[in-house]
Every structure is written in structure tokens, then in C-alpha cells.
């Protein structure tokens, strides 16, 4: 009995020494393959989204460079107006491409970011900043109309629905010397007077091409040679008047071009091309202010500027001044379609947008120096 027990014990010990008494459970190969597939599937989806977003961002960004005749194609102006935002889409695509290890998608996203950055960086850097004297001049308790500096403002009042008192308060607070308004009505102009605009800007020129909606100029100093329409535009009457800024005779024009909406794509480009003809009036120094229904990314707007005119916001290095839309729930202002456009030799600074109750646009303000 003892021997058998010993033998059995030895035999049992031998088995224990030769292999483990218990085995840890193994994951079936089918389960391991299922986990791998489950892991790869989200990466494939993420990689697909990265590629699609990167490609879309690059194509939409590149639309900025196409000729003006192609930018008048349906809905292209709308896409181009959002050009700066495609850099954000490209950035998200780049992050998704890195996570999903999609090299081509990452390269496309980088190209879209680089291209957009190259076009947009001038908005954040000014080679000719506004002189301190100009900043001091518009900071005084009362505007000095005898110097060569002026605080200016442009605002689309949305078919006369904007708050006139808010506009007058803004003119007072910002010491505005020249004001351009678009989409005025007779009733709005009446209420603007009742709000006290003439206390600050007693001189004005308002005109309408259809007798309903018009554009206007208001000034702290006399408007000489006022005109109903300086541009002979197919879009609207664009009134003009000359203001003396420290001995500098500057012709201000209130601008409102055709909106790029269905049925008016070609009319939109035509109204910008008509503005481009103003480059030929070399005997006058201009400042155009208004709703151009175009951003700097639109080719027809840049063609209007040519090598003579310059966008005040871009000149100032202020950054983006998105001014539309302000009245759509859940949609932020994404397009800078309101501009102050300067003639060559002028500089600008202190640009900003201010929302005013009742309008779908924000007011755009800038300080200009016409002495250079």
C-alpha cells in the first residue's frame, strides 16, 4: 500500500512537474479576429471622413483663386465668402488623419491649411500701422474736423429696421465724423433725425434708385458737390460727397452692390465690375464705405481694388471683421462683406464691428489717416 501510494504520489508529482495543474483560459482565435476588426472599423470610418473633409476644404479654399467669371456661377460666391473657415475644417481633418494614420489625407489637409494661411495672414499684420497722432485725435472728447484723421462708420440698416437711437449713440460714443448707411427708407431717415443725428453729423446726402430703399452719407463737415449716384451702378444709387479732412479733399461714397442670391449671380459680379471703373478717376481721392456683398476672398472684389484701392481692415492688420449675418439663430457672423475701402496712400486702424439691434449686419468702424 505504501509503495503504491508512493508510486502514485511520484506519478502525480511527475505530472505536476511536467505540466501545470490548471490552465488559464485562452481567447478563441475568432474572438481575437473580431476585436481587431472592431478596432479597424472606426479607424476606417475616421480615415474616410478625414479624407473627404480634407479634400473638400482644399477644393473650397482653392475656389478663391478662380477667375471672377467663374465665381459668378451659382452658389460659388456663397462658398467663397466662407473661405477662412475652411482652414478650421482642414485642421479637424488633419487631426482625424493623424489618429487614423491616413498620410494622404493629412497632406491634403496641410495643403488646405497652408494655402488659407498664406491668403489670410495679411489681415493680422500691418506694414504701415496707424500713427499715434491719429489714435489720439479720435480719442478726444470732441472730433477735430480740421486734421487729416477721421473716425468713419458704415452700416446696413436692413430696410430701415435698425434702431436709429442706437446708431446715434454709437456715432456719439465713437466720435464718428463720416457715416455711410445702406437700405435706408424715408421713415428711417425721419426717425434718425428725431434721434438726434444732426447734432453730431448735420450734413447729409441720401438717394434712392427705386423710391423705397436708399443709401446715404452723413458728415460732421459740409459735403461739397453732393451727388445722388457717383458710380452709375445697376445695383443702387451710391451717393457721394467731398469732405475736407485737414485740407485733404476726400470723396466719400456710400456703396451697396447686388447680393449674390439665386437669379442675381451675374448681376452681383456686374455691380462689382462697375465699381472697378472708379479706378480710372485719378483726379479724385476716394473712400468707399458700405455693403459690398463680397469679401476680400472674392475675385471681383479684389479686381475692383486693383493696385489702387485697399481694404481698410486688411490694411490695419486688425484681423477679421465678420459683419454678417447677425440675425440668424445658431449661425455666427462668418462673412466680412462690409468694407471701408481707401485710396492709395491712406492708412487705417482701430477697425471693429459693433452689433446694432434690428439689422442683419453689424456696423463697421475704422480710423483713417489721409495725410500720407
Short mmCIF file of C-alpha atoms in Angstrom, two decimals:
data_model
loop_
_atom_site.label_atom_id
_atom_site.label_comp_id
_atom_site.label_asym_id
_atom_site.label_seq_id
_atom_site.Cartn_x
_atom_site.Cartn_y
_atom_site.Cartn_z
CA UNK A 1 0.00 0.00 0.00
CA UNK A 2 2.79 2.30 0.88
CA UNK A 3 4.63 1.59 -2.36
CA UNK A 4 1.55 2.14 -4.47
CA UNK A 5 0.81 5.30 -2.66
CA UNK A 6 4.37 6.40 -3.12
CA UNK A 7 4.28 5.49 -6.75
CA UNK A 8 1.04 7.21 -7.26
CA UNK A 9 2.37 10.22 -5.46
CA UNK A 10 5.50 10.20 -7.55
CA UNK A 11 3.47 9.79 -10.64
CA UNK A 12 1.23 12.67 -9.57
CA UNK A 13 4.25 14.81 -8.82
CA UNK A 14 5.66 13.93 -12.21
CA UNK A 15 2.55 15.11 -13.92
CA UNK A 16 2.57 18.24 -11.83
CA UNK A 17 6.17 18.86 -12.80
CA UNK A 18 5.59 18.14 -16.47
CA UNK A 19 2.65 20.45 -16.99
CA UNK A 20 0.65 22.89 -14.94
CA UNK A 21 -2.15 21.57 -12.88
CA UNK A 22 -4.51 24.22 -14.20
CA UNK A 23 -4.55 26.16 -17.46
CA UNK A 24 -5.53 29.78 -17.94
CA UNK A 25 -8.36 30.15 -20.47
CA UNK A 26 -7.29 31.09 -23.98
CA UNK A 27 -9.11 33.63 -26.14
CA UNK A 28 -10.52 31.90 -29.19
CA UNK A 29 -8.90 32.98 -32.45
CA UNK A 30 -12.28 34.03 -33.81
CA UNK A 31 -12.72 36.40 -30.85
CA UNK A 32 -9.25 37.88 -31.38
CA UNK A 33 -10.03 38.48 -35.04
CA UNK A 34 -13.35 40.07 -34.10
CA UNK A 35 -11.63 42.55 -31.78
CA UNK A 36 -9.13 43.51 -34.46
CA UNK A 37 -11.90 44.08 -36.96
CA UNK A 38 -13.83 46.12 -34.39
CA UNK A 39 -10.75 48.30 -33.84
CA UNK A 40 -10.02 48.73 -37.54
CA UNK A 41 -13.60 49.68 -38.47
CA UNK A 42 -13.71 53.01 -36.55
CA UNK A 43 -10.30 53.90 -37.96
CA UNK A 44 -11.51 53.24 -41.48
CA UNK A 45 -14.55 55.45 -40.92
CA UNK A 46 -12.43 58.17 -39.32
CA UNK A 47 -9.92 57.92 -42.15
CA UNK A 48 -12.69 58.22 -44.73
CA UNK A 49 -14.09 61.30 -43.01
CA UNK A 50 -10.60 62.78 -42.78
CA UNK A 51 -10.05 62.31 -46.49
CA UNK A 52 -13.42 63.72 -47.50
CA UNK A 53 -13.13 66.77 -45.22
CA UNK A 54 -9.53 67.46 -46.25
CA UNK A 55 -10.37 67.23 -49.95
CA UNK A 56 -13.48 69.41 -49.56
CA UNK A 57 -11.52 72.02 -47.57
CA UNK A 58 -8.80 72.18 -50.22
CA UNK A 59 -11.25 72.46 -53.13
CA UNK A 60 -13.39 75.10 -51.42
CA UNK A 61 -10.30 77.07 -50.41
CA UNK A 62 -8.95 76.93 -53.96
CA UNK A 63 -12.19 78.48 -55.29
CA UNK A 64 -10.79 81.79 -54.03
CA UNK A 65 -8.24 81.76 -56.85
CA UNK A 66 -10.55 81.09 -59.78
CA UNK A 67 -11.35 83.93 -62.22
CA UNK A 68 -14.21 86.29 -61.49
CA UNK A 69 -16.24 84.96 -64.41
CA UNK A 70 -16.29 81.54 -62.73
CA UNK A 71 -17.05 82.94 -59.30
CA UNK A 72 -20.36 84.21 -60.63
CA UNK A 73 -21.53 80.62 -61.10
CA UNK A 74 -24.50 79.70 -58.86
CA UNK A 75 -23.64 79.40 -55.17
CA UNK A 76 -19.89 79.80 -55.73
CA UNK A 77 -19.94 83.33 -54.18
CA UNK A 78 -21.59 81.89 -51.07
CA UNK A 79 -18.93 79.19 -50.69
CA UNK A 80 -16.09 81.65 -51.27
CA UNK A 81 -17.47 84.01 -48.61
CA UNK A 82 -16.66 81.33 -46.01
CA UNK A 83 -13.07 80.78 -47.17
CA UNK A 84 -11.32 81.45 -43.81
CA UNK A 85 -13.48 78.83 -42.12
CA UNK A 86 -12.20 76.06 -44.37
CA UNK A 87 -8.89 76.26 -42.52
CA UNK A 88 -10.75 75.07 -39.40
CA UNK A 89 -12.31 72.19 -41.32
CA UNK A 90 -8.89 71.28 -42.68
CA UNK A 91 -7.43 71.34 -39.18
CA UNK A 92 -10.08 68.92 -37.93
CA UNK A 93 -9.41 66.72 -40.95
CA UNK A 94 -5.69 66.78 -40.15
CA UNK A 95 -6.29 65.61 -36.57
CA UNK A 96 -8.58 62.82 -37.81
CA UNK A 97 -5.98 61.80 -40.40
CA UNK A 98 -3.27 61.59 -37.74
CA UNK A 99 -5.42 59.41 -35.48
CA UNK A 100 -6.44 57.13 -38.34
CA UNK A 101 -2.92 57.18 -39.88
CA UNK A 102 -4.03 58.42 -43.28
CA UNK A 103 -0.95 60.07 -44.75
CA UNK A 104 -2.53 61.32 -47.98
CA UNK A 105 -5.47 62.86 -46.16
CA UNK A 106 -3.04 64.56 -43.77
CA UNK A 107 -1.04 66.01 -46.65
CA UNK A 108 -4.18 67.34 -48.34
CA UNK A 109 -5.30 68.93 -45.07
CA UNK A 110 -1.90 70.55 -44.59
CA UNK A 111 -2.08 71.96 -48.11
CA UNK A 112 -5.51 73.47 -47.41
CA UNK A 113 -4.31 75.00 -44.13
CA UNK A 114 -1.15 76.38 -45.71
CA UNK A 115 -2.96 77.88 -48.68
CA UNK A 116 -5.58 79.52 -46.50
CA UNK A 117 -2.98 80.78 -44.06
CA UNK A 118 -0.98 82.35 -46.89
CA UNK A 119 -4.04 84.26 -48.08
CA UNK A 120 -5.36 85.30 -44.66
CA UNK A 121 -2.24 86.26 -42.69
CA UNK A 122 -2.14 89.89 -44.03
CA UNK A 123 -5.30 90.55 -42.03
CA UNK A 124 -3.23 90.08 -38.88
CA UNK A 125 -0.14 92.09 -39.81
CA UNK A 126 0.10 95.74 -40.83
CA UNK A 127 3.25 97.01 -42.58
CA UNK A 128 2.03 100.61 -42.07
CA UNK A 129 0.31 100.87 -38.68
CA UNK A 130 -1.82 103.85 -37.81
CA UNK A 131 0.22 106.70 -36.36
CA UNK A 132 -0.27 107.59 -32.71
CA UNK A 133 -1.44 111.09 -33.63
CA UNK A 134 -4.44 109.59 -35.43
CA UNK A 135 -5.33 107.44 -32.44
CA UNK A 136 -5.07 110.43 -30.14
CA UNK A 137 -7.21 112.58 -32.44
CA UNK A 138 -10.21 110.25 -32.38
CA UNK A 139 -9.87 109.73 -28.62
CA UNK A 140 -10.53 113.41 -27.88
CA UNK A 141 -13.77 114.49 -26.22
CA UNK A 142 -14.90 116.12 -29.47
CA UNK A 143 -13.86 115.18 -33.01
CA UNK A 144 -11.42 117.54 -34.68
CA UNK A 145 -12.56 118.02 -38.26
CA UNK A 146 -9.55 120.17 -39.16
CA UNK A 147 -6.96 117.39 -39.02
CA UNK A 148 -6.29 114.66 -41.55
CA UNK A 149 -7.74 111.90 -39.39
CA UNK A 150 -11.31 110.69 -39.18
CA UNK A 151 -13.35 108.05 -37.44
CA UNK A 152 -15.71 106.58 -40.02
CA UNK A 153 -18.56 104.10 -39.88
CA UNK A 154 -20.64 102.11 -42.35
CA UNK A 155 -23.80 100.17 -41.57
CA UNK A 156 -26.59 98.41 -43.47
CA UNK A 157 -29.79 99.29 -41.59
CA UNK A 158 -31.74 96.34 -43.06
CA UNK A 159 -34.58 98.05 -44.89
CA UNK A 160 -34.82 100.75 -42.25
CA UNK A 161 -35.39 98.28 -39.39
CA UNK A 162 -32.25 99.10 -37.36
CA UNK A 163 -32.58 101.12 -34.17
CA UNK A 164 -31.93 104.81 -35.04
CA UNK A 165 -31.20 105.78 -31.44
CA UNK A 166 -28.59 103.03 -31.13
CA UNK A 167 -26.92 104.36 -34.27
CA UNK A 168 -26.83 107.92 -32.93
CA UNK A 169 -25.44 106.67 -29.62
CA UNK A 170 -22.71 104.75 -31.46
CA UNK A 171 -21.84 107.82 -33.54
CA UNK A 172 -21.54 109.84 -30.35
CA UNK A 173 -19.53 107.24 -28.41
CA UNK A 174 -17.12 106.59 -31.28
CA UNK A 175 -16.86 110.26 -32.33
CA UNK A 176 -17.74 109.37 -35.91
CA UNK A 177 -17.09 112.12 -38.45
CA UNK A 178 -18.41 110.42 -41.60
CA UNK A 179 -21.23 107.87 -41.64
CA UNK A 180 -22.47 105.72 -44.54
CA UNK A 181 -25.79 103.88 -44.28
CA UNK A 182 -27.42 101.43 -46.68
CA UNK A 183 -31.01 100.24 -47.15
CA UNK A 184 -32.50 103.39 -45.67
CA UNK A 185 -36.15 104.36 -46.01
CA UNK A 186 -37.82 107.75 -45.74
CA UNK A 187 -39.34 106.77 -42.41
CA UNK A 188 -35.98 105.57 -41.09
CA UNK A 189 -34.27 108.84 -42.06
CA UNK A 190 -37.05 110.73 -40.28
CA UNK A 191 -36.58 108.66 -37.11
CA UNK A 192 -32.79 109.08 -37.37
CA UNK A 193 -33.26 112.85 -37.31
CA UNK A 194 -35.60 112.57 -34.35
CA UNK A 195 -32.92 110.53 -32.54
CA UNK A 196 -30.53 113.46 -32.92
CA UNK A 197 -28.16 112.51 -35.74
CA UNK A 198 -27.94 116.12 -36.92
CA UNK A 199 -26.46 117.17 -33.58
CA UNK A 200 -23.32 115.20 -34.49
CA UNK A 201 -23.50 114.90 -38.28
CA UNK A 202 -25.57 117.81 -39.62
CA UNK A 203 -24.71 117.40 -43.32
CA UNK A 204 -26.16 114.58 -45.39
CA UNK A 205 -26.88 113.23 -48.83
CA UNK A 206 -29.46 110.42 -49.21
CA UNK A 207 -30.64 108.97 -52.51
CA UNK A 208 -32.81 106.11 -53.73
CA UNK A 209 -32.97 104.42 -57.10
CA UNK A 210 -36.38 102.82 -56.56
CA UNK A 211 -38.00 105.32 -54.20
CA UNK A 212 -38.15 102.72 -51.43
CA UNK A 213 -34.66 101.78 -50.22
CA UNK A 214 -31.72 104.13 -50.45
CA UNK A 215 -28.16 104.82 -49.35
CA UNK A 216 -26.85 107.86 -47.56
CA UNK A 217 -23.90 109.82 -46.24
CA UNK A 218 -23.76 111.93 -43.07
CA UNK A 219 -20.83 114.19 -42.18
CA UNK A 220 -19.65 116.46 -39.40
CA UNK A 221 -18.43 118.96 -42.02
CA UNK A 222 -20.07 120.15 -45.25
CA UNK A 223 -20.44 117.69 -48.11
CA UNK A 224 -19.38 119.60 -51.17
CA UNK A 225 -20.51 118.59 -54.66
CA UNK A 226 -23.05 116.07 -53.35
CA UNK A 227 -24.40 113.60 -55.91
CA UNK A 228 -27.18 111.05 -55.98
CA UNK A 229 -25.01 108.42 -57.67
CA UNK A 230 -21.26 108.60 -58.10
CA UNK A 231 -20.93 105.14 -59.65
CA UNK A 232 -23.79 104.87 -62.16
CA UNK A 233 -24.41 101.44 -60.73
CA UNK A 234 -27.02 98.92 -61.84
CA UNK A 235 -27.43 97.85 -58.20
CA UNK A 236 -28.48 101.07 -56.45
CA UNK A 237 -27.80 104.78 -56.27
CA UNK A 238 -24.48 105.24 -54.49
CA UNK A 239 -24.40 108.84 -53.26
CA UNK A 240 -21.16 110.75 -52.93
CA UNK A 241 -19.87 113.90 -51.33
CA UNK A 242 -16.49 115.53 -50.78
CA UNK A 243 -15.25 116.12 -47.23
CA UNK A 244 -12.36 118.36 -46.23
CA UNK A 245 -10.09 116.47 -43.83
CA UNK A 246 -7.32 118.81 -42.78
CA UNK A 247 -7.04 120.35 -46.23
CA UNK A 248 -7.35 116.97 -47.96
CA UNK A 249 -10.36 116.75 -50.26
CA UNK A 250 -11.70 113.21 -49.91
CA UNK A 251 -14.67 111.93 -51.89
CA UNK A 252 -16.83 109.58 -49.80
CA UNK A 253 -19.26 107.16 -51.47
CA UNK A 254 -21.91 105.02 -49.79
CA UNK A 255 -21.86 101.62 -51.52
CA UNK A 256 -24.46 98.88 -51.83
CA UNK A 257 -23.95 96.26 -54.52
CA UNK A 258 -26.25 93.45 -55.65
CA UNK A 259 -26.45 90.46 -53.31
CA UNK A 260 -25.28 87.07 -54.68
CA UNK A 261 -28.59 85.21 -54.45
CA UNK A 262 -30.40 82.91 -56.91
CA UNK A 263 -31.28 84.76 -60.08
CA UNK A 264 -28.76 87.54 -59.44
CA UNK A 265 -25.35 85.84 -59.70
CA UNK A 266 -24.28 87.75 -62.83
CA UNK A 267 -25.80 90.99 -61.55
CA UNK A 268 -23.68 90.58 -58.41
CA UNK A 269 -20.45 90.47 -60.41
CA UNK A 270 -21.63 93.24 -62.72
CA UNK A 271 -22.19 95.63 -59.80
CA UNK A 272 -18.65 94.98 -58.55
CA UNK A 273 -17.22 95.44 -62.05
CA UNK A 274 -18.99 98.80 -62.24
CA UNK A 275 -17.20 99.85 -59.06
CA UNK A 276 -13.94 98.79 -60.69
CA UNK A 277 -14.38 101.53 -63.27
CA UNK A 278 -13.82 104.05 -60.48
CA UNK A 279 -10.09 103.25 -60.57
CA UNK A 280 -9.94 105.35 -63.71
CA UNK A 281 -10.97 108.54 -61.89
CA UNK A 282 -7.44 109.50 -60.97
CA UNK A 283 -8.25 113.16 -60.27
CA UNK A 284 -10.24 112.27 -57.14
CA UNK A 285 -9.21 110.63 -53.86
CA UNK A 286 -11.89 108.21 -52.70
CA UNK A 287 -13.08 106.40 -49.63
CA UNK A 288 -15.83 103.87 -50.37
CA UNK A 289 -17.89 102.62 -47.44
CA UNK A 290 -20.75 100.18 -47.45
CA UNK A 291 -22.20 96.75 -48.03
CA UNK A 292 -20.23 95.30 -50.93
CA UNK A 293 -21.87 91.86 -50.65
CA UNK A 294 -18.38 90.45 -51.18
CA UNK A 295 -15.40 89.53 -49.05
CA UNK A 296 -11.74 90.05 -49.83
CA UNK A 297 -11.68 86.43 -50.99
CA UNK A 298 -13.97 87.18 -53.92
CA UNK A 299 -12.02 87.77 -57.13
CA UNK A 300 -14.37 90.52 -58.42
CA UNK A 301 -13.83 92.48 -55.18
CA UNK A 302 -10.04 92.20 -55.47
CA UNK A 303 -10.28 93.22 -59.12
CA UNK A 304 -12.22 96.33 -58.04
CA UNK A 305 -9.38 97.19 -55.64
CA UNK A 306 -6.70 96.57 -58.26
CA UNK A 307 -3.38 98.22 -57.49
CA UNK A 308 -5.05 101.47 -56.38
CA UNK A 309 -7.57 100.82 -53.62
CA UNK A 310 -7.10 98.87 -50.39
CA UNK A 311 -9.36 97.30 -47.81
CA UNK A 312 -9.06 99.20 -44.52
CA UNK A 313 -9.39 96.13 -42.31
CA UNK A 314 -6.69 94.25 -44.19
CA UNK A 315 -4.52 97.36 -44.22
CA UNK A 316 -4.84 97.78 -40.46
CA UNK A 317 -3.81 94.24 -39.52
CA UNK A 318 -6.78 94.16 -37.16
CA UNK A 319 -7.87 90.64 -38.02
CA UNK A 320 -11.18 89.53 -39.47
CA UNK A 321 -14.21 91.82 -39.23
CA UNK A 322 -17.06 89.44 -39.92
CA UNK A 323 -20.18 91.58 -40.17
CA UNK A 324 -22.91 89.27 -41.48
CA UNK A 325 -25.32 87.73 -40.55
CA UNK A 326 -26.31 88.94 -37.10
CA UNK A 327 -29.96 87.88 -37.02
CA UNK A 328 -29.86 84.13 -37.65
CA UNK A 329 -30.21 81.94 -34.60
CA UNK A 330 -27.37 79.46 -34.24
CA UNK A 331 -25.36 80.96 -37.11
CA UNK A 332 -22.45 83.24 -36.14
CA UNK A 333 -21.21 86.13 -38.24
CA UNK A 334 -18.97 84.39 -40.78
CA UNK A 335 -18.52 86.81 -43.68
CA UNK A 336 -16.88 90.22 -43.85
CA UNK A 337 -18.96 91.77 -46.62
CA UNK A 338 -19.00 95.33 -45.23
CA UNK A 339 -15.91 97.37 -46.05
CA UNK A 340 -14.16 100.69 -45.78
CA UNK A 341 -12.06 100.98 -48.95
CA UNK A 342 -9.24 103.51 -49.04
CA UNK A 343 -7.45 105.21 -51.90
CA UNK A 344 -3.73 104.70 -52.27
CA UNK A 345 -1.53 106.47 -49.75
CA UNK A 346 -4.07 106.28 -46.92
CA UNK A 347 -3.76 104.13 -43.80
CA UNK A 348 -6.28 102.74 -41.35
CA UNK A 349 -6.51 101.28 -37.88
CA UNK A 350 -8.78 100.71 -34.89
CA UNK A 351 -11.19 98.67 -37.00
CA UNK A 352 -14.02 96.89 -35.25
CA UNK A 353 -17.59 95.67 -35.73
CA UNK A 354 -20.48 96.51 -33.42
CA UNK A 355 -23.87 94.83 -33.48
CA UNK A 356 -26.89 97.13 -33.60
CA UNK A 357 -30.40 95.97 -32.80
CA UNK A 358 -32.73 95.45 -35.77
CA UNK A 359 -30.24 94.76 -38.57
CA UNK A 360 -28.81 91.64 -40.16
CA UNK A 361 -25.43 93.39 -40.42
CA UNK A 362 -23.01 94.71 -37.83
CA UNK A 363 -21.67 98.24 -38.08
CA UNK A 364 -18.04 98.54 -39.19
CA UNK A 365 -15.87 101.34 -37.78
CA UNK A 366 -12.35 102.43 -38.66
CA UNK A 367 -9.95 105.29 -38.11
CA UNK A 368 -8.37 106.59 -41.31
CA UNK A 369 -5.34 108.74 -41.92
CA UNK A 370 -5.44 110.57 -45.28
CA UNK A 371 -2.33 112.69 -44.76
CA UNK A 372 0.25 110.34 -46.27
#
